[in-house]
GROMACS .gro file of N, CA, C and O in nm:
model
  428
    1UNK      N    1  -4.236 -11.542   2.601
    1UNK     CA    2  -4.262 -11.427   2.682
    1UNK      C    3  -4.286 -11.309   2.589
    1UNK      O    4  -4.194 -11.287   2.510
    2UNK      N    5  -4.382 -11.235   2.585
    2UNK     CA    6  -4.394 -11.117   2.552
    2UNK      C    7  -4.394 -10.974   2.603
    2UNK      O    8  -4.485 -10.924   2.670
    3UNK      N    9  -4.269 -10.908   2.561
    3UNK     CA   10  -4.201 -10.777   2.568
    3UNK      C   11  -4.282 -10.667   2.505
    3UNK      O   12  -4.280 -10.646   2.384
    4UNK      N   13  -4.368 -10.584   2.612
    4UNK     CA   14  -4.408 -10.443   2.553
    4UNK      C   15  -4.253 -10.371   2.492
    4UNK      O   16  -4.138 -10.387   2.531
    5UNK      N   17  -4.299 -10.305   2.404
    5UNK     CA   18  -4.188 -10.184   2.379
    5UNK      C   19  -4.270 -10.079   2.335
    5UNK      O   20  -4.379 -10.102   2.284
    6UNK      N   21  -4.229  -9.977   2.350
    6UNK     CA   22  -4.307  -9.843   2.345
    6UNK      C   23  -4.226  -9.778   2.159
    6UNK      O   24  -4.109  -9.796   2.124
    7UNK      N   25  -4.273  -9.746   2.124
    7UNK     CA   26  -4.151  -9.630   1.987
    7UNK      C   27  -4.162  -9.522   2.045
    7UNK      O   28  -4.261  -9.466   2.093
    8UNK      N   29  -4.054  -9.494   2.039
    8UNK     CA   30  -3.985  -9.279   2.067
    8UNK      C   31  -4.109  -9.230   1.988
    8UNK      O   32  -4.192  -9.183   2.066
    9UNK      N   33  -4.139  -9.226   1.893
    9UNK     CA   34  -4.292  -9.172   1.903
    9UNK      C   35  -4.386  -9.125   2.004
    9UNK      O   36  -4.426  -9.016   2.046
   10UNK      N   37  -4.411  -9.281   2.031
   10UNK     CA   38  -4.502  -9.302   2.140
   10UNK      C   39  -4.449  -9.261   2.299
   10UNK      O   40  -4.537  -9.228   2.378
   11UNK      N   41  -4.388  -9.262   2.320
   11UNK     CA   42  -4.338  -9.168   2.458
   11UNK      C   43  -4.303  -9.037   2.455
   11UNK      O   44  -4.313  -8.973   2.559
   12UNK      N   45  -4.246  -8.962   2.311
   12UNK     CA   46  -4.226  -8.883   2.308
   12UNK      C   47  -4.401  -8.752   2.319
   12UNK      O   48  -4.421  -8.649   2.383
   13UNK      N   49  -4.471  -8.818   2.241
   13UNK     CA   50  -4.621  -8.801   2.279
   13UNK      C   51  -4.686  -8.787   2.368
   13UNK      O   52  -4.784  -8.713   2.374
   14UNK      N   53  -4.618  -8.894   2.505
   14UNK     CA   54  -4.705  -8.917   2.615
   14UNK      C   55  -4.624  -8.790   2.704
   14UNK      O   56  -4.695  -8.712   2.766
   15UNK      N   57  -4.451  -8.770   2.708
   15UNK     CA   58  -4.411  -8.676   2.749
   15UNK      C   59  -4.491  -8.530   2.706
   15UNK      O   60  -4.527  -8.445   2.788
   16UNK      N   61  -4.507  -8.522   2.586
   16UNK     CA   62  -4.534  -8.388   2.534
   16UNK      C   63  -4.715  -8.351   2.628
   16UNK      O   64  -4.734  -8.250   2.696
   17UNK      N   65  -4.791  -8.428   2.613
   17UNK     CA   66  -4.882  -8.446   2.711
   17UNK      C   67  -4.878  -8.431   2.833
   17UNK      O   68  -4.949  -8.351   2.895
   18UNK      N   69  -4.794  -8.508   2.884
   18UNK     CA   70  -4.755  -8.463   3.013
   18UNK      C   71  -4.706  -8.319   3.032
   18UNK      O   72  -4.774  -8.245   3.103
   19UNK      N   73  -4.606  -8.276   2.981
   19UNK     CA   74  -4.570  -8.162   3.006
   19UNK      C   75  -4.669  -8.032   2.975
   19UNK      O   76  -4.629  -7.922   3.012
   20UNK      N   77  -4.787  -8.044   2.913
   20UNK     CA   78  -4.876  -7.945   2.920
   20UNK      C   79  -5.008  -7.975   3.012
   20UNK      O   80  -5.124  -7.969   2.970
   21UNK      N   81  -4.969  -8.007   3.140
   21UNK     CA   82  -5.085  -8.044   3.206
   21UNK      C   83  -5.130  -7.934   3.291
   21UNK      O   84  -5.247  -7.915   3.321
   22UNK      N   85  -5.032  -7.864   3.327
   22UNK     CA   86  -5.006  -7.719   3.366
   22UNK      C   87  -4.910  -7.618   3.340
   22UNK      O   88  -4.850  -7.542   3.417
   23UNK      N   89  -4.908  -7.630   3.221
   23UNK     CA   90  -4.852  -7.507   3.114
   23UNK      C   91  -4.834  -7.378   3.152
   23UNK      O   92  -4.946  -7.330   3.136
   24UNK      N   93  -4.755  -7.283   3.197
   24UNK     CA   94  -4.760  -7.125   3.210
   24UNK      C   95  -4.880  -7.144   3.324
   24UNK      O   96  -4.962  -7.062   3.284
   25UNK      N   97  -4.936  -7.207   3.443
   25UNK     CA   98  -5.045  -7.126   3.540
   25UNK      C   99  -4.972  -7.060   3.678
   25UNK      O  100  -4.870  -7.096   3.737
   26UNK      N  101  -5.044  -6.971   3.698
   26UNK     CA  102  -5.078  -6.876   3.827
   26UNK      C  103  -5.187  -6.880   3.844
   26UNK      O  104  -5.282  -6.900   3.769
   27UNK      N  105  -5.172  -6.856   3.983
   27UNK     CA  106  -5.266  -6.849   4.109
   27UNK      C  107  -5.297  -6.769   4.181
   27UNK      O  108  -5.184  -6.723   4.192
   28UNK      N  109  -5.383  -6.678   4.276
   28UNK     CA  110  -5.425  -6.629   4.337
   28UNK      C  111  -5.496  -6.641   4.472
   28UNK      O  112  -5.538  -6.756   4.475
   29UNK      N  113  -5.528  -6.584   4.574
   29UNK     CA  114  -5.532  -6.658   4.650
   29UNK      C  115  -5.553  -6.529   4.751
   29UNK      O  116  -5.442  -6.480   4.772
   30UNK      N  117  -5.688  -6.438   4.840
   30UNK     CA  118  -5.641  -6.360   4.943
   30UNK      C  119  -5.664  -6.421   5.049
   30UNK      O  120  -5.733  -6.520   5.069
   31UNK      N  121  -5.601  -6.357   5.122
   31UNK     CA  122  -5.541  -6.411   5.300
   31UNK      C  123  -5.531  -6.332   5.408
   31UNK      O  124  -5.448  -6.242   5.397
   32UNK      N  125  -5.615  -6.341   5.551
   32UNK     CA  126  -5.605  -6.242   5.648
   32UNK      C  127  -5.471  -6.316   5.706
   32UNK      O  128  -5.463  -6.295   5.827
   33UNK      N  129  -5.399  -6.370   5.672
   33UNK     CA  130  -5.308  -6.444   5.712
   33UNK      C  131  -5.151  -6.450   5.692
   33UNK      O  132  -5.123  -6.394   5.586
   34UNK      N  133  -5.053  -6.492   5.748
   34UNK     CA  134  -4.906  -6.513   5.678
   34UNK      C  135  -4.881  -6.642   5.608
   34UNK      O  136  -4.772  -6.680   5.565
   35UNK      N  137  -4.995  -6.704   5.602
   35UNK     CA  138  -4.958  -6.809   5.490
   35UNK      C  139  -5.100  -6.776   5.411
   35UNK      O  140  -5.171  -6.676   5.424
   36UNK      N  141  -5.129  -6.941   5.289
   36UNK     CA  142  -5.203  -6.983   5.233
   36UNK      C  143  -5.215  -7.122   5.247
   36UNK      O  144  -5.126  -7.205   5.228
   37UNK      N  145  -5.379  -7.148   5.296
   37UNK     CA  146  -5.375  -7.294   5.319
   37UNK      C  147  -5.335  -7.366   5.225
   37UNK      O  148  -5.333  -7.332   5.107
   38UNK      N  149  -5.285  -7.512   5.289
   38UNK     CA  150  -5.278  -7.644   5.174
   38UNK      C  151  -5.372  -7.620   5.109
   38UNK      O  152  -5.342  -7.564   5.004
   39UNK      N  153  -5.501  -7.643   5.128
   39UNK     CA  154  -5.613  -7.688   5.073
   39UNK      C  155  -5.657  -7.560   4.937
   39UNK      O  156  -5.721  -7.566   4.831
   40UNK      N  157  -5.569  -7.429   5.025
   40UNK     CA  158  -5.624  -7.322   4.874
   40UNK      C  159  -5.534  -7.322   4.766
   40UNK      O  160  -5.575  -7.276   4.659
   41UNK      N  161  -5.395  -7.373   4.774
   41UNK     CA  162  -5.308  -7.369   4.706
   41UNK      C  163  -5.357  -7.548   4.626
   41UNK      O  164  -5.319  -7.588   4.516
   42UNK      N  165  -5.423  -7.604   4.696
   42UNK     CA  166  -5.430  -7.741   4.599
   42UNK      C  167  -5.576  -7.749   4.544
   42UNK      O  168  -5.620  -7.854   4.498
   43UNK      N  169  -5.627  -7.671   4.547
   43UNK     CA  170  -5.762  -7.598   4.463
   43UNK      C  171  -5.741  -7.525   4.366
   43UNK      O  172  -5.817  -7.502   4.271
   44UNK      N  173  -5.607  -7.473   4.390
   44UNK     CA  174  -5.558  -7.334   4.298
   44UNK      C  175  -5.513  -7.444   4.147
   44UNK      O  176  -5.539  -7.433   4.027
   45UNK      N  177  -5.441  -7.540   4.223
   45UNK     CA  178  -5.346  -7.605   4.130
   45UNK      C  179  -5.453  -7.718   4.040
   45UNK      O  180  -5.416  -7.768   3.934
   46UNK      N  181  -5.554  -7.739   4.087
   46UNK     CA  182  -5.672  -7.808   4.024
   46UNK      C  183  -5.737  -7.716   3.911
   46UNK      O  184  -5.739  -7.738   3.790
   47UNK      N  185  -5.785  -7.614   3.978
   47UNK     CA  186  -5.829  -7.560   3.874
   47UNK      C  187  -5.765  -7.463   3.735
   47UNK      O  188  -5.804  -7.394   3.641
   48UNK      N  189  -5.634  -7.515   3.802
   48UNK     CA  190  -5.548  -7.459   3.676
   48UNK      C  191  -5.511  -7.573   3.527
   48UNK      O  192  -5.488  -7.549   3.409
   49UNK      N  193  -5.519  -7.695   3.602
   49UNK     CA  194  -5.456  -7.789   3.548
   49UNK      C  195  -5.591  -7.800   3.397
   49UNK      O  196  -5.710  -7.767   3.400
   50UNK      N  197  -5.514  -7.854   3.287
   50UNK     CA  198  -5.578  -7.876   3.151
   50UNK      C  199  -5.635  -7.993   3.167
   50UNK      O  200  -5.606  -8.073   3.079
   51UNK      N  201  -5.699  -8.028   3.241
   51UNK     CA  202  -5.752  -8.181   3.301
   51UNK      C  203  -5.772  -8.201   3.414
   51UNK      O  204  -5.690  -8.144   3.486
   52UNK      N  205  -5.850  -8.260   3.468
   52UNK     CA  206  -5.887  -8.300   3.623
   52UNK      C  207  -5.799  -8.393   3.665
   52UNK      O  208  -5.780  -8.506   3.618
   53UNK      N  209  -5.732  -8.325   3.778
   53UNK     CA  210  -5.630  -8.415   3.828
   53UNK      C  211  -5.745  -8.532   3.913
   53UNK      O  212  -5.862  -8.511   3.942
   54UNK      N  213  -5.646  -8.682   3.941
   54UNK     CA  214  -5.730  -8.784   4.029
   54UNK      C  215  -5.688  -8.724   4.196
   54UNK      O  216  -5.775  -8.744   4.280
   55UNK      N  217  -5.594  -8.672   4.230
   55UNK     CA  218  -5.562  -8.590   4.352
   55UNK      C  219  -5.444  -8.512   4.389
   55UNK      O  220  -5.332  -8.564   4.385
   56UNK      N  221  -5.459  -8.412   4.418
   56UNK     CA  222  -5.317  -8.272   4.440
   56UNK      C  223  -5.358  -8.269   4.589
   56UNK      O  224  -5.462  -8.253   4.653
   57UNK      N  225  -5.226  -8.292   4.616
   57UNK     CA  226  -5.138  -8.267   4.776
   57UNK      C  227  -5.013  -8.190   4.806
   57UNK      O  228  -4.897  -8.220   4.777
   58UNK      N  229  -5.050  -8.106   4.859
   58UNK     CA  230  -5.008  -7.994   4.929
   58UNK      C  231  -4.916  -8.072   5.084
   58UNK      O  232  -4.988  -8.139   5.157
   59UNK      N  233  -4.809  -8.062   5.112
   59UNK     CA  234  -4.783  -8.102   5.249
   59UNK      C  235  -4.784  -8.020   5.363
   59UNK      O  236  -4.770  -8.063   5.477
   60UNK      N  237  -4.801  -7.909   5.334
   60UNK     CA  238  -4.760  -7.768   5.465
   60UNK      C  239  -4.909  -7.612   5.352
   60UNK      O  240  -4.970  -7.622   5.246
   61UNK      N  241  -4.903  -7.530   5.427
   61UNK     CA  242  -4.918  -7.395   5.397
   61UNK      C  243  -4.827  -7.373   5.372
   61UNK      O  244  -4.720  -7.411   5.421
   62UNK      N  245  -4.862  -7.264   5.234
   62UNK     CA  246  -4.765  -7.181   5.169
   62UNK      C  247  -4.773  -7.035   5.223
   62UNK      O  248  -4.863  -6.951   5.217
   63UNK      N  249  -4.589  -7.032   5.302
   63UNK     CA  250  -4.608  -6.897   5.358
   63UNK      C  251  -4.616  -6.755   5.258
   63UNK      O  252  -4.537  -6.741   5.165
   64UNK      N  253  -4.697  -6.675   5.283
   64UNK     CA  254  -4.694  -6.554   5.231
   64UNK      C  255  -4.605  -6.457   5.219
   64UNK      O  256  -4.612  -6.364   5.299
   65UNK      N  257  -4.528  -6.458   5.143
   65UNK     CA  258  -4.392  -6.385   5.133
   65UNK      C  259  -4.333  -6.440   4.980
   65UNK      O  260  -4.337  -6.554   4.934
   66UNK      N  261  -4.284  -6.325   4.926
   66UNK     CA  262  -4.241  -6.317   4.798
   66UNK      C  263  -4.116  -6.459   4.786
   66UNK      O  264  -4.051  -6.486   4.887
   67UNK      N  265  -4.105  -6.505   4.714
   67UNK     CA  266  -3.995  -6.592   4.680
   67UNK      C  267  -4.025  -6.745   4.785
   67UNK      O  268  -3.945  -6.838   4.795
   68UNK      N  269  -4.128  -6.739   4.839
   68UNK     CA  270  -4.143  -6.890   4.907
   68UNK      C  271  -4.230  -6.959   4.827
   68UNK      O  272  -4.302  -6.932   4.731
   69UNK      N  273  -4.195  -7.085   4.914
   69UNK     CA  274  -4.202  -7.198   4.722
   69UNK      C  275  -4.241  -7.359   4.834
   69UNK      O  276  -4.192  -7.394   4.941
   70UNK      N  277  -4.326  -7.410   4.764
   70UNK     CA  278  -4.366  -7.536   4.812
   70UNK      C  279  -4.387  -7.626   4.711
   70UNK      O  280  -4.444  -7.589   4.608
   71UNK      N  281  -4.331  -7.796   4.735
   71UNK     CA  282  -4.356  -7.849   4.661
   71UNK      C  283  -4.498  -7.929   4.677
   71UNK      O  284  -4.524  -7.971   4.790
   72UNK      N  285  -4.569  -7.947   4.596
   72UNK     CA  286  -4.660  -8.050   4.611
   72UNK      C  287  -4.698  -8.157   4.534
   72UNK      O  288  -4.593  -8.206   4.492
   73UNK      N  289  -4.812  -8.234   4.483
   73UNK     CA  290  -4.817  -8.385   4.385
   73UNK      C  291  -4.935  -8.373   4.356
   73UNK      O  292  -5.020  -8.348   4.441
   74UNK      N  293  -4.967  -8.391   4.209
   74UNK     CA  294  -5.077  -8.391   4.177
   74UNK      C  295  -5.039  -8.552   4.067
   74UNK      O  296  -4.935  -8.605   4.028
   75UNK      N  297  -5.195  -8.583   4.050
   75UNK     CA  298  -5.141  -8.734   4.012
   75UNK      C  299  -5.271  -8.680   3.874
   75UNK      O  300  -5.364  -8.603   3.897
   76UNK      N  301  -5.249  -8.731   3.771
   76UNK     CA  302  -5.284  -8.739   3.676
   76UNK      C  303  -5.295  -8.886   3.550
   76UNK      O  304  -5.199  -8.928   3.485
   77UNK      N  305  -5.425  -8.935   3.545
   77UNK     CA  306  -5.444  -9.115   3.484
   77UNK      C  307  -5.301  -9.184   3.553
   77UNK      O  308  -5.197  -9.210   3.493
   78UNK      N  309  -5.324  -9.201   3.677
   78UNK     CA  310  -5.220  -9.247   3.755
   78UNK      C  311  -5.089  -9.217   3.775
   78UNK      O  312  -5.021  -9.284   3.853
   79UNK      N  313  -5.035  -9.104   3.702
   79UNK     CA  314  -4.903  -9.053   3.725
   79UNK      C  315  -4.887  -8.969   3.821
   79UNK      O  316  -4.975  -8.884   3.814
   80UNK      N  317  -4.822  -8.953   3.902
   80UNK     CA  318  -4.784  -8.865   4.005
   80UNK      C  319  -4.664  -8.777   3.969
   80UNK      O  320  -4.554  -8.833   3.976
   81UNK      N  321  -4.668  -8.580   3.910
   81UNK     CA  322  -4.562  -8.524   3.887
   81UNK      C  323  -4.592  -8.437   4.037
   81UNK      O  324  -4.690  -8.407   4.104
   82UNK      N  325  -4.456  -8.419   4.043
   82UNK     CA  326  -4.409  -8.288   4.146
   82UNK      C  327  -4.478  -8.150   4.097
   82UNK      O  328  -4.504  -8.148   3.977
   83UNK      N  329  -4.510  -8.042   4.166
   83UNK     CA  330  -4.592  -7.950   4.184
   83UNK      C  331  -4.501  -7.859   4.266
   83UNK      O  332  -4.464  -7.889   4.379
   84UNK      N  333  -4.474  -7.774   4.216
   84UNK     CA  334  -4.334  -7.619   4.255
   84UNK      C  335  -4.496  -7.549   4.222
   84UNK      O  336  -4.582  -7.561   4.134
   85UNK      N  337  -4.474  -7.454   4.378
   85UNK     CA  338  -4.546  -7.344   4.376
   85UNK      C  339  -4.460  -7.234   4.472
   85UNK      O  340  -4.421  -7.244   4.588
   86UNK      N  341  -4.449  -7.134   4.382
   86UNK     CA  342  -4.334  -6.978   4.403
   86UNK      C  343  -4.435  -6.900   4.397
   86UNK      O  344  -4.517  -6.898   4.305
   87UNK      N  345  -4.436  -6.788   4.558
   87UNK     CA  346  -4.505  -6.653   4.566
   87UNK      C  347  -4.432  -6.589   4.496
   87UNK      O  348  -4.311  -6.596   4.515
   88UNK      N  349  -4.506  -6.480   4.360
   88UNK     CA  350  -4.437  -6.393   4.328
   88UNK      C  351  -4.505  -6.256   4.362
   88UNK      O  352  -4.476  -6.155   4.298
   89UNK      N  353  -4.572  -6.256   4.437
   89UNK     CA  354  -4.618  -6.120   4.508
   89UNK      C  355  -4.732  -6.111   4.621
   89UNK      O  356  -4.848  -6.152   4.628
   90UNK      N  357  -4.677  -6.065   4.678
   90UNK     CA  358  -4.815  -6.064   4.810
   90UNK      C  359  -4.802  -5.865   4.791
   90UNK      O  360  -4.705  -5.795   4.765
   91UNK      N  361  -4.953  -5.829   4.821
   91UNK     CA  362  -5.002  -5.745   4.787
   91UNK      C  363  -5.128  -5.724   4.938
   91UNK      O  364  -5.207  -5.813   4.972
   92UNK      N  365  -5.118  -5.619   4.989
   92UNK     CA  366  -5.252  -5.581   5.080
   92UNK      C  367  -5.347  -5.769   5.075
   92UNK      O  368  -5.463  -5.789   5.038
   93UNK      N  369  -5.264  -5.857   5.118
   93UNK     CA  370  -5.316  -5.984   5.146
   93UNK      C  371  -5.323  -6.072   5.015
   93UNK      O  372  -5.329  -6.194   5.002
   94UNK      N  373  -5.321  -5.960   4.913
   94UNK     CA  374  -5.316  -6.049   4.816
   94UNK      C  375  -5.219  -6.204   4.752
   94UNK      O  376  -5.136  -6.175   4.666
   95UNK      N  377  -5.223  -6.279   4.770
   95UNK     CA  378  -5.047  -6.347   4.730
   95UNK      C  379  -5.137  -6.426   4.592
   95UNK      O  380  -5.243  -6.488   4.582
   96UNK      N  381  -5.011  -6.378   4.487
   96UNK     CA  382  -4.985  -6.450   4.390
   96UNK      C  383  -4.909  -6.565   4.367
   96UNK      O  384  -4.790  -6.546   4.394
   97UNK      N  385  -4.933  -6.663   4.333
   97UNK     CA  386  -4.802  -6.743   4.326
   97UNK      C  387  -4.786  -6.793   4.139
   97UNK      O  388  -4.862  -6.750   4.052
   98UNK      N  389  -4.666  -6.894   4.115
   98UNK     CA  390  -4.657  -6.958   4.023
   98UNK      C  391  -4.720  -7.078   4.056
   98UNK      O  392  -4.758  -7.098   4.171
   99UNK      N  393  -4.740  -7.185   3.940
   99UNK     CA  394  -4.813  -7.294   3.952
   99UNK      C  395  -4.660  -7.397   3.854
   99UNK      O  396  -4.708  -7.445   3.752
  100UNK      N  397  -4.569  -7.418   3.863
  100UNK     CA  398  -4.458  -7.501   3.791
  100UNK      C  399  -4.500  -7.707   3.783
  100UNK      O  400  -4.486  -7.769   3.888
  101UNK      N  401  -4.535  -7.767   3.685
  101UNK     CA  402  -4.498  -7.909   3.668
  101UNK      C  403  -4.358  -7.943   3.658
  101UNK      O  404  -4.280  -7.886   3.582
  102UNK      N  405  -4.324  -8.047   3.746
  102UNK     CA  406  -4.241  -8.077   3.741
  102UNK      C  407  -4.262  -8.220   3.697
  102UNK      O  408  -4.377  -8.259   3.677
  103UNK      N  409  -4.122  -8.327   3.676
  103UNK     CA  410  -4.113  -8.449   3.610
  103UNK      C  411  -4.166  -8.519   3.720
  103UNK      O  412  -4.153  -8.494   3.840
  104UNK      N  413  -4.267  -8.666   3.628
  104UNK     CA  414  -4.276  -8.711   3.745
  104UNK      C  415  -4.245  -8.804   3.865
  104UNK      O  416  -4.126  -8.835   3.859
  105UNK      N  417  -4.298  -8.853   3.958
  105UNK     CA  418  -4.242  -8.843   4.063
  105UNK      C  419  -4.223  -8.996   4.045
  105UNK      O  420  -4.303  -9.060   3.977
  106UNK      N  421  -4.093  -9.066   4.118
  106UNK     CA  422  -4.048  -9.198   4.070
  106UNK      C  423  -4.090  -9.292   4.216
  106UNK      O  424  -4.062  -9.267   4.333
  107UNK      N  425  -4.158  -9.394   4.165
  107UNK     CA  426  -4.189  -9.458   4.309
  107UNK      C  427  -4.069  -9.526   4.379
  107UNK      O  428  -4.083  -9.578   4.489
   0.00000   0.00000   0.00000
């Protein structure tokens, strides 16, 4: 039988990769509205990402209001990490949010 094994190298690499897939992004986003659609917040999170995600999902609108936070999934060469997105300012419709990677997601 033959046993893959990976070296701490080699994962430590694939982590470090991973973890800059969305490095430091924000988002933007205006709205005649009290939220922000799924669909603009998972556009937001696409075009932030250092690579084309294979698909980002959003489960709800992100309401417009300072300190609200949604999680969502963006999958990347088949990995699926968690996706934290925090308004840090709504402005005359404006809402800013954070764009956070999180670890990823365990089937």
């Amino acid at each position: 039988m033959l046993i893959r094994t990976r070296s701490a190298a080699a994962l430590a690499a694939t982590a470090l990769a991973a973890a800059s897939l969305l490095s430091a992004c924000s988002g933007s986003v205006s709205v005649g509205s009290k939220t922000v659609s799924a669909s603009d917040v998972e556009d937001q999170i696409a075009s932030q990402a250092t690579q084309t995600p294979d698909d980002v999902s959003c489960p709800d609108d992100l309401e417009a209001k300072v300190d609200a936070t949604l999680t969502c999934t963006a999958t990347f060469e088949g990995t699926t990490y968690e996706i934290k997105v925090t308004v840090t300012s709504v402005d005359n419709g404006d809402v800013k949010f954070s764009i956070e990677q999180g670890d990823p997601v365990s089937e």
